[in-house]
Structures are given as C-alpha cells and as structure tokens.
GROMACS .gro file of C-alpha atoms in nm:
model
  415
    1UNK     CA    1   1.977  -1.476   2.130
    2UNK     CA    2   1.740  -1.188   2.112
    3UNK     CA    3   1.665  -0.850   2.287
    4UNK     CA    4   1.410  -0.575   2.265
    5UNK     CA    5   1.440  -0.200   2.134
    6UNK     CA    6   1.178   0.066   2.129
    7UNK     CA    7   1.090   0.227   1.814
    8UNK     CA    8   0.799   0.492   1.779
    9UNK     CA    9   0.687   0.377   2.145
   10UNK     CA   10   0.657  -0.014   2.047
   11UNK     CA   11   0.897  -0.293   2.121
   12UNK     CA   12   1.088  -0.444   1.847
   13UNK     CA   13   1.222  -0.780   1.885
   14UNK     CA   14   1.594  -0.790   1.783
   15UNK     CA   15   1.695  -1.127   1.656
   16UNK     CA   16   2.073  -1.248   1.655
   17UNK     CA   17   2.005  -1.414   1.297
   18UNK     CA   18   1.747  -1.342   1.031
   19UNK     CA   19   1.444  -1.540   1.054
   20UNK     CA   20   1.143  -1.536   0.828
   21UNK     CA   21   0.821  -1.405   0.919
   22UNK     CA   22   0.653  -1.750   0.941
   23UNK     CA   23   0.958  -1.873   1.178
   24UNK     CA   24   0.861  -1.582   1.408
   25UNK     CA   25   0.486  -1.618   1.385
   26UNK     CA   26   0.515  -1.988   1.446
   27UNK     CA   27   0.741  -1.907   1.774
   28UNK     CA   28   0.473  -1.665   1.885
   29UNK     CA   29   0.177  -1.900   1.848
   30UNK     CA   30   0.339  -2.146   2.085
   31UNK     CA   31   0.276  -1.915   2.370
   32UNK     CA   32  -0.081  -1.838   2.251
   33UNK     CA   33  -0.270  -2.149   2.292
   34UNK     CA   34  -0.534  -1.985   2.509
   35UNK     CA   35  -0.528  -1.666   2.295
   36UNK     CA   36  -0.831  -1.581   2.099
   37UNK     CA   37  -0.712  -1.288   1.882
   38UNK     CA   38  -0.523  -1.286   1.564
   39UNK     CA   39  -0.181  -1.150   1.541
   40UNK     CA   40   0.039  -0.992   1.281
   41UNK     CA   41   0.395  -0.955   1.254
   42UNK     CA   42   0.610  -0.703   1.091
   43UNK     CA   43   0.975  -0.732   0.947
   44UNK     CA   44   1.160  -0.402   0.960
   45UNK     CA   45   1.428  -0.566   0.749
   46UNK     CA   46   1.180  -0.611   0.460
   47UNK     CA   47   1.115  -0.219   0.469
   48UNK     CA   48   1.487  -0.146   0.450
   49UNK     CA   49   1.525  -0.398   0.180
   50UNK     CA   50   1.244  -0.252  -0.029
   51UNK     CA   51   1.419   0.109   0.017
   52UNK     CA   52   1.737  -0.021  -0.091
   53UNK     CA   53   1.588  -0.148  -0.398
   54UNK     CA   54   1.396   0.177  -0.465
   55UNK     CA   55   1.739   0.345  -0.436
   56UNK     CA   56   1.890   0.106  -0.688
   57UNK     CA   57   1.607   0.087  -0.949
   58UNK     CA   58   1.472   0.452  -0.915
   59UNK     CA   59   1.805   0.648  -0.826
   60UNK     CA   60   1.701   1.032  -0.783
   61UNK     CA   61   1.363   0.983  -0.731
   62UNK     CA   62   1.247   1.055  -0.366
   63UNK     CA   63   0.969   0.837  -0.256
   64UNK     CA   64   0.658   1.010  -0.096
   65UNK     CA   65   0.507   0.718   0.092
   66UNK     CA   66   0.136   0.706   0.062
   67UNK     CA   67  -0.001   0.691   0.401
   68UNK     CA   68  -0.338   0.590   0.342
   69UNK     CA   69  -0.192   0.264   0.231
   70UNK     CA   70  -0.089   0.144   0.582
   71UNK     CA   71  -0.058   0.406   0.856
   72UNK     CA   72   0.133   0.185   1.107
   73UNK     CA   73   0.377   0.423   1.310
   74UNK     CA   74   0.652   0.179   1.318
   75UNK     CA   75   0.656   0.150   0.922
   76UNK     CA   76   0.604   0.529   0.893
   77UNK     CA   77   0.925   0.597   1.131
   78UNK     CA   78   1.161   0.336   0.943
   79UNK     CA   79   1.067   0.500   0.607
   80UNK     CA   80   1.138   0.852   0.745
   81UNK     CA   81   1.469   0.732   0.889
   82UNK     CA   82   1.549   0.608   0.563
   83UNK     CA   83   1.484   0.913   0.395
   84UNK     CA   84   1.120   0.899   0.276
   85UNK     CA   85   0.877   1.199   0.249
   86UNK     CA   86   0.471   1.136   0.275
   87UNK     CA   87   0.207   1.161   0.054
   88UNK     CA   88  -0.095   1.271   0.290
   89UNK     CA   89  -0.444   1.306   0.195
   90UNK     CA   90  -0.629   1.385   0.515
   91UNK     CA   91  -0.588   1.635   0.835
   92UNK     CA   92  -0.542   1.318   1.039
   93UNK     CA   93  -0.245   1.177   0.836
   94UNK     CA   94  -0.074   1.515   0.814
   95UNK     CA   95  -0.107   1.563   1.182
   96UNK     CA   96   0.017   1.193   1.251
   97UNK     CA   97   0.343   1.265   1.042
   98UNK     CA   98   0.388   1.611   1.230
   99UNK     CA   99   0.265   1.548   1.585
  100UNK     CA  100   0.439   1.208   1.614
  101UNK     CA  101   0.770   1.378   1.499
  102UNK     CA  102   0.789   1.149   1.205
  103UNK     CA  103   0.860   1.413   0.971
  104UNK     CA  104   0.827   1.789   0.914
  105UNK     CA  105   0.555   1.966   0.699
  106UNK     CA  106   0.826   2.026   0.438
  107UNK     CA  107   0.846   1.635   0.376
  108UNK     CA  108   0.481   1.608   0.308
  109UNK     CA  109   0.282   1.653  -0.015
  110UNK     CA  110  -0.100   1.706   0.028
  111UNK     CA  111  -0.184   1.459  -0.275
  112UNK     CA  112  -0.548   1.500  -0.280
  113UNK     CA  113  -0.672   1.661  -0.594
  114UNK     CA  114  -1.015   1.773  -0.434
  115UNK     CA  115  -0.939   1.870  -0.068
  116UNK     CA  116  -1.175   1.927   0.226
  117UNK     CA  117  -1.156   2.293   0.285
  118UNK     CA  118  -1.102   2.235   0.667
  119UNK     CA  119  -0.805   2.010   0.597
  120UNK     CA  120  -0.666   2.240   0.306
  121UNK     CA  121  -0.663   2.528   0.555
  122UNK     CA  122  -0.503   2.329   0.838
  123UNK     CA  123  -0.247   2.186   0.608
  124UNK     CA  124  -0.152   2.552   0.497
  125UNK     CA  125  -0.153   2.679   0.850
  126UNK     CA  126   0.105   2.386   0.944
  127UNK     CA  127   0.341   2.480   0.651
  128UNK     CA  128   0.260   2.170   0.406
  129UNK     CA  129   0.425   2.345   0.107
  130UNK     CA  130   0.250   2.179  -0.207
  131UNK     CA  131  -0.085   2.032  -0.291
  132UNK     CA  132  -0.218   1.855  -0.602
  133UNK     CA  133  -0.512   2.000  -0.813
  134UNK     CA  134  -0.703   1.903  -1.150
  135UNK     CA  135  -0.977   2.157  -1.179
  136UNK     CA  136  -1.052   2.528  -1.172
  137UNK     CA  137  -1.264   2.488  -0.881
  138UNK     CA  138  -0.986   2.354  -0.662
  139UNK     CA  139  -0.746   2.624  -0.791
  140UNK     CA  140  -1.014   2.870  -0.663
  141UNK     CA  141  -1.027   2.700  -0.319
  142UNK     CA  142  -0.670   2.705  -0.290
  143UNK     CA  143  -0.640   3.081  -0.371
  144UNK     CA  144  -0.910   3.137  -0.093
  145UNK     CA  145  -0.775   2.918   0.165
  146UNK     CA  146  -0.396   2.845   0.084
  147UNK     CA  147  -0.275   3.143  -0.142
  148UNK     CA  148   0.097   3.074  -0.093
  149UNK     CA  149   0.073   2.688  -0.125
  150UNK     CA  150   0.248   2.570  -0.446
  151UNK     CA  151   0.035   2.357  -0.697
  152UNK     CA  152   0.119   2.046  -0.873
  153UNK     CA  153  -0.120   1.968  -1.162
  154UNK     CA  154  -0.255   1.626  -1.164
  155UNK     CA  155  -0.315   1.469  -1.516
  156UNK     CA  156  -0.496   1.154  -1.598
  157UNK     CA  157  -0.278   0.889  -1.795
  158UNK     CA  158  -0.401   0.550  -1.686
  159UNK     CA  159  -0.251   0.231  -1.787
  160UNK     CA  160  -0.552  -0.001  -1.931
  161UNK     CA  161  -0.384  -0.311  -1.771
  162UNK     CA  162  -0.389  -0.134  -1.427
  163UNK     CA  163  -0.621  -0.331  -1.179
  164UNK     CA  164  -0.762  -0.020  -1.036
  165UNK     CA  165  -0.811   0.265  -1.271
  166UNK     CA  166  -0.835   0.626  -1.115
  167UNK     CA  167  -0.914   0.832  -1.418
  168UNK     CA  168  -1.283   0.851  -1.355
  169UNK     CA  169  -1.211   1.003  -1.031
  170UNK     CA  170  -0.899   1.221  -1.037
  171UNK     CA  171  -0.693   1.401  -1.302
  172UNK     CA  172  -0.745   1.642  -1.584
  173UNK     CA  173  -0.738   1.538  -1.951
  174UNK     CA  174  -0.331   1.600  -2.049
  175UNK     CA  175  -0.412   1.741  -2.373
  176UNK     CA  176  -0.741   1.924  -2.367
  177UNK     CA  177  -0.759   2.075  -1.990
  178UNK     CA  178  -0.383   2.154  -1.917
  179UNK     CA  179  -0.372   2.499  -2.099
  180UNK     CA  180  -0.685   2.674  -1.947
  181UNK     CA  181  -0.576   2.520  -1.576
  182UNK     CA  182  -0.229   2.674  -1.636
  183UNK     CA  183  -0.362   3.013  -1.737
  184UNK     CA  184  -0.601   3.010  -1.481
  185UNK     CA  185  -0.355   2.936  -1.203
  186UNK     CA  186  -0.133   3.235  -1.337
  187UNK     CA  187  -0.425   3.453  -1.326
  188UNK     CA  188  -0.512   3.362  -0.959
  189UNK     CA  189  -0.147   3.408  -0.843
  190UNK     CA  190  -0.087   3.031  -0.788
  191UNK     CA  191   0.244   2.880  -0.887
  192UNK     CA  192   0.216   2.564  -1.062
  193UNK     CA  193   0.543   2.388  -0.996
  194UNK     CA  194   0.510   2.072  -1.142
  195UNK     CA  195   0.298   1.803  -1.269
  196UNK     CA  196   0.190   1.459  -1.118
  197UNK     CA  197   0.015   1.131  -1.257
  198UNK     CA  198  -0.117   0.820  -1.137
  199UNK     CA  199  -0.093   0.525  -1.405
  200UNK     CA  200  -0.335   0.305  -1.197
  201UNK     CA  201  -0.311   0.082  -0.915
  202UNK     CA  202  -0.083  -0.236  -0.974
  203UNK     CA  203   0.009  -0.118  -1.346
  204UNK     CA  204   0.110  -0.415  -1.534
  205UNK     CA  205   0.273  -0.207  -1.829
  206UNK     CA  206   0.599  -0.019  -1.747
  207UNK     CA  207   0.573   0.169  -2.074
  208UNK     CA  208   0.270   0.349  -1.916
  209UNK     CA  209   0.515   0.564  -1.715
  210UNK     CA  210   0.704   0.682  -2.051
  211UNK     CA  211   0.368   0.780  -2.184
  212UNK     CA  212   0.296   0.969  -1.864
  213UNK     CA  213   0.652   1.127  -1.868
  214UNK     CA  214   0.610   1.242  -2.256
  215UNK     CA  215   0.310   1.435  -2.135
  216UNK     CA  216   0.476   1.580  -1.838
  217UNK     CA  217   0.743   1.704  -2.057
  218UNK     CA  218   0.473   1.883  -2.303
  219UNK     CA  219   0.315   2.019  -1.998
  220UNK     CA  220   0.641   2.155  -1.841
  221UNK     CA  221   0.729   2.349  -2.164
  222UNK     CA  222   0.376   2.510  -2.164
  223UNK     CA  223   0.393   2.590  -1.806
  224UNK     CA  224   0.729   2.758  -1.849
  225UNK     CA  225   0.587   2.966  -2.111
  226UNK     CA  226   0.317   3.089  -1.943
  227UNK     CA  227   0.539   3.180  -1.638
  228UNK     CA  228   0.518   2.886  -1.373
  229UNK     CA  229   0.829   2.774  -1.210
  230UNK     CA  230   0.789   2.416  -1.343
  231UNK     CA  231   1.028   2.173  -1.165
  232UNK     CA  232   0.857   1.878  -0.984
  233UNK     CA  233   0.797   1.559  -1.181
  234UNK     CA  234   0.572   1.344  -0.979
  235UNK     CA  235   0.545   0.995  -1.100
  236UNK     CA  236   0.245   0.905  -0.845
  237UNK     CA  237   0.164   0.569  -0.743
  238UNK     CA  238   0.094   0.208  -0.913
  239UNK     CA  239   0.414   0.064  -0.788
  240UNK     CA  240   0.332  -0.319  -0.732
  241UNK     CA  241   0.367  -0.470  -0.401
  242UNK     CA  242   0.392  -0.811  -0.518
  243UNK     CA  243   0.594  -0.893  -0.835
  244UNK     CA  244   0.506  -1.154  -1.133
  245UNK     CA  245   0.619  -1.212  -1.463
  246UNK     CA  246   0.457  -0.897  -1.609
  247UNK     CA  247   0.569  -0.637  -1.344
  248UNK     CA  248   0.869  -0.542  -1.101
  249UNK     CA  249   1.023  -0.242  -0.968
  250UNK     CA  250   1.338  -0.327  -1.189
  251UNK     CA  251   1.121  -0.324  -1.510
  252UNK     CA  252   0.952  -0.027  -1.420
  253UNK     CA  253   1.283   0.148  -1.313
  254UNK     CA  254   1.431   0.045  -1.649
  255UNK     CA  255   1.162   0.194  -1.845
  256UNK     CA  256   1.116   0.527  -1.599
  257UNK     CA  257   1.521   0.604  -1.613
  258UNK     CA  258   1.521   0.576  -1.973
  259UNK     CA  259   1.250   0.809  -2.022
  260UNK     CA  260   1.372   1.043  -1.781
  261UNK     CA  261   1.709   1.085  -1.926
  262UNK     CA  262   1.518   1.148  -2.292
  263UNK     CA  263   1.268   1.390  -2.184
  264UNK     CA  264   1.405   1.558  -1.855
  265UNK     CA  265   1.800   1.524  -1.924
  266UNK     CA  266   1.929   1.801  -1.734
  267UNK     CA  267   1.842   1.651  -1.401
  268UNK     CA  268   1.993   1.941  -1.180
  269UNK     CA  269   1.686   2.155  -1.298
  270UNK     CA  270   1.423   1.915  -1.159
  271UNK     CA  271   1.289   1.757  -0.860
  272UNK     CA  272   1.177   1.386  -0.910
  273UNK     CA  273   0.938   1.233  -0.682
  274UNK     CA  274   0.686   0.959  -0.665
  275UNK     CA  275   0.393   0.827  -0.420
  276UNK     CA  276   0.445   0.455  -0.385
  277UNK     CA  277   0.235   0.278  -0.109
  278UNK     CA  278   0.164  -0.084  -0.168
  279UNK     CA  279   0.538  -0.105  -0.298
  280UNK     CA  280   0.659  -0.048   0.063
  281UNK     CA  281   0.377  -0.166   0.280
  282UNK     CA  282   0.291  -0.529   0.136
  283UNK     CA  283   0.583  -0.774   0.214
  284UNK     CA  284   0.694  -0.651   0.559
  285UNK     CA  285   0.363  -0.755   0.721
  286UNK     CA  286   0.224  -1.123   0.762
  287UNK     CA  287  -0.070  -1.243   0.954
  288UNK     CA  288  -0.180  -1.560   1.163
  289UNK     CA  289  -0.523  -1.664   1.257
  290UNK     CA  290  -0.651  -1.958   1.479
  291UNK     CA  291  -0.908  -2.202   1.352
  292UNK     CA  292  -1.184  -2.215   1.599
  293UNK     CA  293  -1.447  -2.398   1.395
  294UNK     CA  294  -1.424  -2.686   1.139
  295UNK     CA  295  -1.726  -2.836   0.959
  296UNK     CA  296  -1.729  -3.164   0.732
  297UNK     CA  297  -1.944  -3.085   0.408
  298UNK     CA  298  -1.974  -3.260   0.080
  299UNK     CA  299  -1.705  -3.134  -0.143
  300UNK     CA  300  -1.924  -3.023  -0.401
  301UNK     CA  301  -2.050  -2.749  -0.159
  302UNK     CA  302  -1.693  -2.601  -0.181
  303UNK     CA  303  -1.579  -2.690  -0.528
  304UNK     CA  304  -1.931  -2.623  -0.697
  305UNK     CA  305  -1.873  -2.951  -0.871
  306UNK     CA  306  -2.157  -3.226  -0.862
  307UNK     CA  307  -1.912  -3.484  -0.939
  308UNK     CA  308  -1.767  -3.422  -0.585
  309UNK     CA  309  -2.084  -3.479  -0.401
  310UNK     CA  310  -1.961  -3.836  -0.277
  311UNK     CA  311  -1.626  -3.655  -0.143
  312UNK     CA  312  -1.520  -3.486   0.176
  313UNK     CA  313  -1.447  -3.127   0.217
  314UNK     CA  314  -1.407  -2.868   0.512
  315UNK     CA  315  -1.525  -2.540   0.603
  316UNK     CA  316  -1.300  -2.368   0.851
  317UNK     CA  317  -1.371  -2.051   1.066
  318UNK     CA  318  -1.087  -1.841   1.190
  319UNK     CA  319  -1.049  -1.548   1.403
  320UNK     CA  320  -0.959  -1.297   1.157
  321UNK     CA  321  -1.163  -1.193   0.843
  322UNK     CA  322  -1.249  -0.941   0.549
  323UNK     CA  323  -1.363  -0.686   0.797
  324UNK     CA  324  -1.016  -0.706   0.983
  325UNK     CA  325  -0.687  -0.800   0.818
  326UNK     CA  326  -0.820  -0.937   0.503
  327UNK     CA  327  -0.995  -0.626   0.435
  328UNK     CA  328  -0.750  -0.607   0.151
  329UNK     CA  329  -1.007  -0.832  -0.041
  330UNK     CA  330  -1.253  -0.547  -0.073
  331UNK     CA  331  -1.037  -0.248  -0.105
  332UNK     CA  332  -0.744  -0.358  -0.276
  333UNK     CA  333  -0.885  -0.659  -0.483
  334UNK     CA  334  -0.595  -0.901  -0.322
  335UNK     CA  335  -0.674  -1.263  -0.266
  336UNK     CA  336  -0.444  -1.404  -0.008
  337UNK     CA  337  -0.337  -1.764  -0.001
  338UNK     CA  338  -0.269  -1.914   0.323
  339UNK     CA  339  -0.100  -2.217   0.464
  340UNK     CA  340  -0.069  -2.399   0.787
  341UNK     CA  341   0.161  -2.225   1.032
  342UNK     CA  342   0.311  -2.573   1.111
  343UNK     CA  343   0.341  -2.883   0.886
  344UNK     CA  344   0.171  -3.107   1.092
  345UNK     CA  345   0.304  -3.480   1.159
  346UNK     CA  346   0.289  -3.575   0.800
  347UNK     CA  347   0.347  -3.357   0.495
  348UNK     CA  348   0.219  -3.632   0.271
  349UNK     CA  349  -0.112  -3.637   0.397
  350UNK     CA  350  -0.427  -3.614   0.182
  351UNK     CA  351  -0.565  -3.265   0.075
  352UNK     CA  352  -0.928  -3.163   0.077
  353UNK     CA  353  -1.105  -2.867  -0.073
  354UNK     CA  354  -1.172  -2.633   0.179
  355UNK     CA  355  -1.343  -2.287   0.255
  356UNK     CA  356  -1.178  -2.016   0.496
  357UNK     CA  357  -1.450  -1.808   0.645
  358UNK     CA  358  -1.395  -1.500   0.872
  359UNK     CA  359  -1.563  -1.483   1.233
  360UNK     CA  360  -1.842  -1.259   1.182
  361UNK     CA  361  -2.199  -1.351   1.116
  362UNK     CA  362  -2.168  -1.190   0.742
  363UNK     CA  363  -2.163  -1.437   0.472
  364UNK     CA  364  -1.947  -1.192   0.275
  365UNK     CA  365  -1.665  -1.249   0.527
  366UNK     CA  366  -1.501  -1.498   0.325
  367UNK     CA  367  -1.130  -1.508   0.322
  368UNK     CA  368  -1.081  -1.794   0.092
  369UNK     CA  369  -1.350  -1.958  -0.130
  370UNK     CA  370  -1.152  -2.259  -0.238
  371UNK     CA  371  -0.839  -2.398  -0.115
  372UNK     CA  372  -0.679  -2.727  -0.056
  373UNK     CA  373  -0.537  -2.829   0.279
  374UNK     CA  374  -0.491  -3.154   0.491
  375UNK     CA  375  -0.743  -3.207   0.752
  376UNK     CA  376  -0.683  -2.938   1.001
  377UNK     CA  377  -0.763  -2.914   1.356
  378UNK     CA  378  -0.942  -2.638   1.590
  379UNK     CA  379  -0.689  -2.470   1.748
  380UNK     CA  380  -0.429  -2.476   1.464
  381UNK     CA  381  -0.314  -2.169   1.310
  382UNK     CA  382  -0.294  -2.065   0.926
  383UNK     CA  383  -0.044  -1.796   0.800
  384UNK     CA  384  -0.070  -1.549   0.535
  385UNK     CA  385   0.249  -1.356   0.400
  386UNK     CA  386   0.269  -1.023   0.223
  387UNK     CA  387  -0.036  -0.869   0.353
  388UNK     CA  388   0.058  -0.514   0.455
  389UNK     CA  389  -0.129  -0.297   0.205
  390UNK     CA  390  -0.489  -0.167   0.255
  391UNK     CA  391  -0.529  -0.412   0.537
  392UNK     CA  392  -0.441  -0.282   0.853
  393UNK     CA  393  -0.546   0.062   0.783
  394UNK     CA  394  -0.885  -0.037   0.693
  395UNK     CA  395  -0.967  -0.276   0.981
  396UNK     CA  396  -1.278  -0.196   1.165
  397UNK     CA  397  -1.425  -0.387   1.486
  398UNK     CA  398  -1.763  -0.524   1.319
  399UNK     CA  399  -1.936  -0.775   1.500
  400UNK     CA  400  -1.726  -0.691   1.812
  401UNK     CA  401  -1.422  -0.892   1.702
  402UNK     CA  402  -1.077  -0.765   1.815
  403UNK     CA  403  -0.816  -0.618   1.563
  404UNK     CA  404  -0.490  -0.838   1.527
  405UNK     CA  405  -0.217  -0.760   1.768
  406UNK     CA  406   0.120  -0.646   1.621
  407UNK     CA  407   0.436  -0.763   1.683
  408UNK     CA  408   0.749  -0.611   1.540
  409UNK     CA  409   1.082  -0.785   1.443
  410UNK     CA  410   1.436  -0.719   1.303
  411UNK     CA  411   1.774  -0.851   1.306
  412UNK     CA  412   2.094  -0.684   1.464
  413UNK     CA  413   2.215  -0.568   1.107
  414UNK     CA  414   1.864  -0.382   1.051
  415UNK     CA  415   1.883  -0.219   1.390
   0.00000   0.00000   0.00000
C-alpha cells in the first residue's frame, strides 16, 4: 500500500515498504505507454541515508549544500529539515532558499570568490552573514557594498588527482598571497573569520584534505596575530557522489578527522563546515528514457573496428539527451551507463554493440557511444541510476524537447 504526502508543494509517493528506484520507475513506466517525455525519480530515503553517513564520517562538520549542483526544491527542503546549511553563489539561489522558506539568511554562505556587485549588495541587504574572497579587489568590493559582511579567505590547494581543477579560476596562493590579503582586510575593516579551500571536484586522494588543513592552521595563526577573529574552517567541496576503490566519504572522513584533531584540537573554539554538492545530489536521482528510434547498422560503425564489419550493431534514439538530464556528461564529466528498465523475455539473449543517441539534431547529443544490449524495441525504456549531480540543474529545452518529469518517493520510515 502507498499514499501521498506533500513536501515543498510536490506530491511524494510514500510506500509501505522500501523499493529501489528501478522498481518505482518500472511501475511508473507501465502507465506511460503513450507518453513521449522522459521521467526522473527521486528517492528521499537516499538523501537521508547520505546525511546520516555524513554525520557518522564527518562528525561536527556542518554541510552547506552547494545549491548549484542540483537546485531541486524537494532535495533542498529535505536537506534543510536534516540540518544542512546552503552554499549559494548567485542572487537567484539565495532568493530561492529564503523565499521558499527553506532556510534563513544565517544558514547561507555566499561562496563565490568573485561576486557580481548587484548580487553582493542583495545578499548583504538580506542579511547573509559571510562571503568568500581571494583577492584585494574583492575585498574593496566588499568594503564598498557589504561593509559588515564577514570574509572567508579562499585558498588554492588542489589535489592533482581531482577530475576538475579549480585552482586556475579561484583561490589565492596559500603561502605567497595570504599575508597581504589579511593585512588589506584589516586596513579596510573587514573581519576575516576563517579559511576555505576546494581540493578539486571528485578528489581521489583523501590526504589532499590534510594538506589543506595544514595550510589553514598556518593561516589561522597569522590571521589571529593580525587581529582577525579566526574561527571558520571551511573544507569546501570535492566530495564524491559515487564511490570507487580509491575514494569514499569514509576514507576522506578518516583523514579529515585525524588532521582536525592534530591541527585544531580545541574544537570548541572553531566552526567546522564544508560545501558538498554531488555527494548529496548524485544518488537520490535516477532517470528513464523511452526508445523512439532504432537503426540496424554494421557493428564497426559503432565499435570502430573493421573486424566487426560483418556483424550487427544498433543505434538507438531516446527522448532524453545531453542537453537534458544527461547534461552531466558535459558539465561534470560523468559517463552514465544505462540498462533496460525491464529484462525482457530472455535474459540470455545475444548482446549487440549499441550507441545511445539523444533526441536533438546535434551530433554531439550522444548519451553512450558504445554499450552492449540485447536487441531492444521501439517503445522500451532504458534506465540510469545515480544521475542527480549537474544534470537536472543544467537542463535546457534545446530543439524544443521537454524536460524530464519528476516523481518523488519515500517509505513510511523516511517520512
């Protein structure tokens, strides 16, 4: 049995027993035989599970969720109810958090080192208490537009294994630039209350956080000597949404907690925060797309291997693509791997090389360049799990194709 509840203005299907996202999607697809749009399902339970894991592995470190990663209002509301703050980078994100009654200004950090003047003034007028900076120019901007706003110094300390490096765009040098920025802030009357870092997106080396914490300790000591009320240790983002043998939150947490104990042992003196995005957004969202076209081609057209010229391959065209939910391919370097939503009549059927194309006229709208499936039929659904980061928030309606419809589900225990 199931019933519906309303959260943030959206219906949530509450199930009597836990079901996987694939189970829910398969059930929904049965009623969509004539539907032409793709759909996405969100598990509220997975958000709660991720938050509980964070509390276990990163105790005492408050997460400020990076709204840009996925600004779905139900996700934001669940995180707020669990106790998260919010990392906002624009006026629209700040307004969404406040105007939708998700959280108050005190629960927001304006985490953009180079802020649009209009946005900065707006945030200041709303009472957002803190913003990051990494240059003297930004300090002058804050003095002019948000004179009472506290500053958090953003340093560059990027892990070489990270898939997305941020050091070229944001962050001052932790050894060469810090002193003059702390002095400049003091001259301008801006209180620097802490230090933030971003080790890079999908960092694969947990020790990168320890190296950042060492720099933070040195900067704290220098800031205190200059007269700044240093208290905020901001570990930034880079936390993984999908784990592998190299990285997980448990591995990061073990390294972080040991480093904080060593370099910031008097915990009551400090405020420990972080800015995870994909860590919370990835796993709760799964998507399903319908095949509307199938073409049989020589397999070498797909595999690029001339030995496959006499073999069969298939190109499938689905109603979702890289301008839509699969925009994560471009914006986050993710390469999702789908599976048939239903197994079909025979799970031992022959597998053929296949390409999965999105619906637009753009040849770059390529969801999967090479995969293997049984012969799939027009009207069948394909399913992708763990696709919530930098996907829904970066969707456009290029070529006039509609966005995926969202469905929410949870179980009695979660609600």
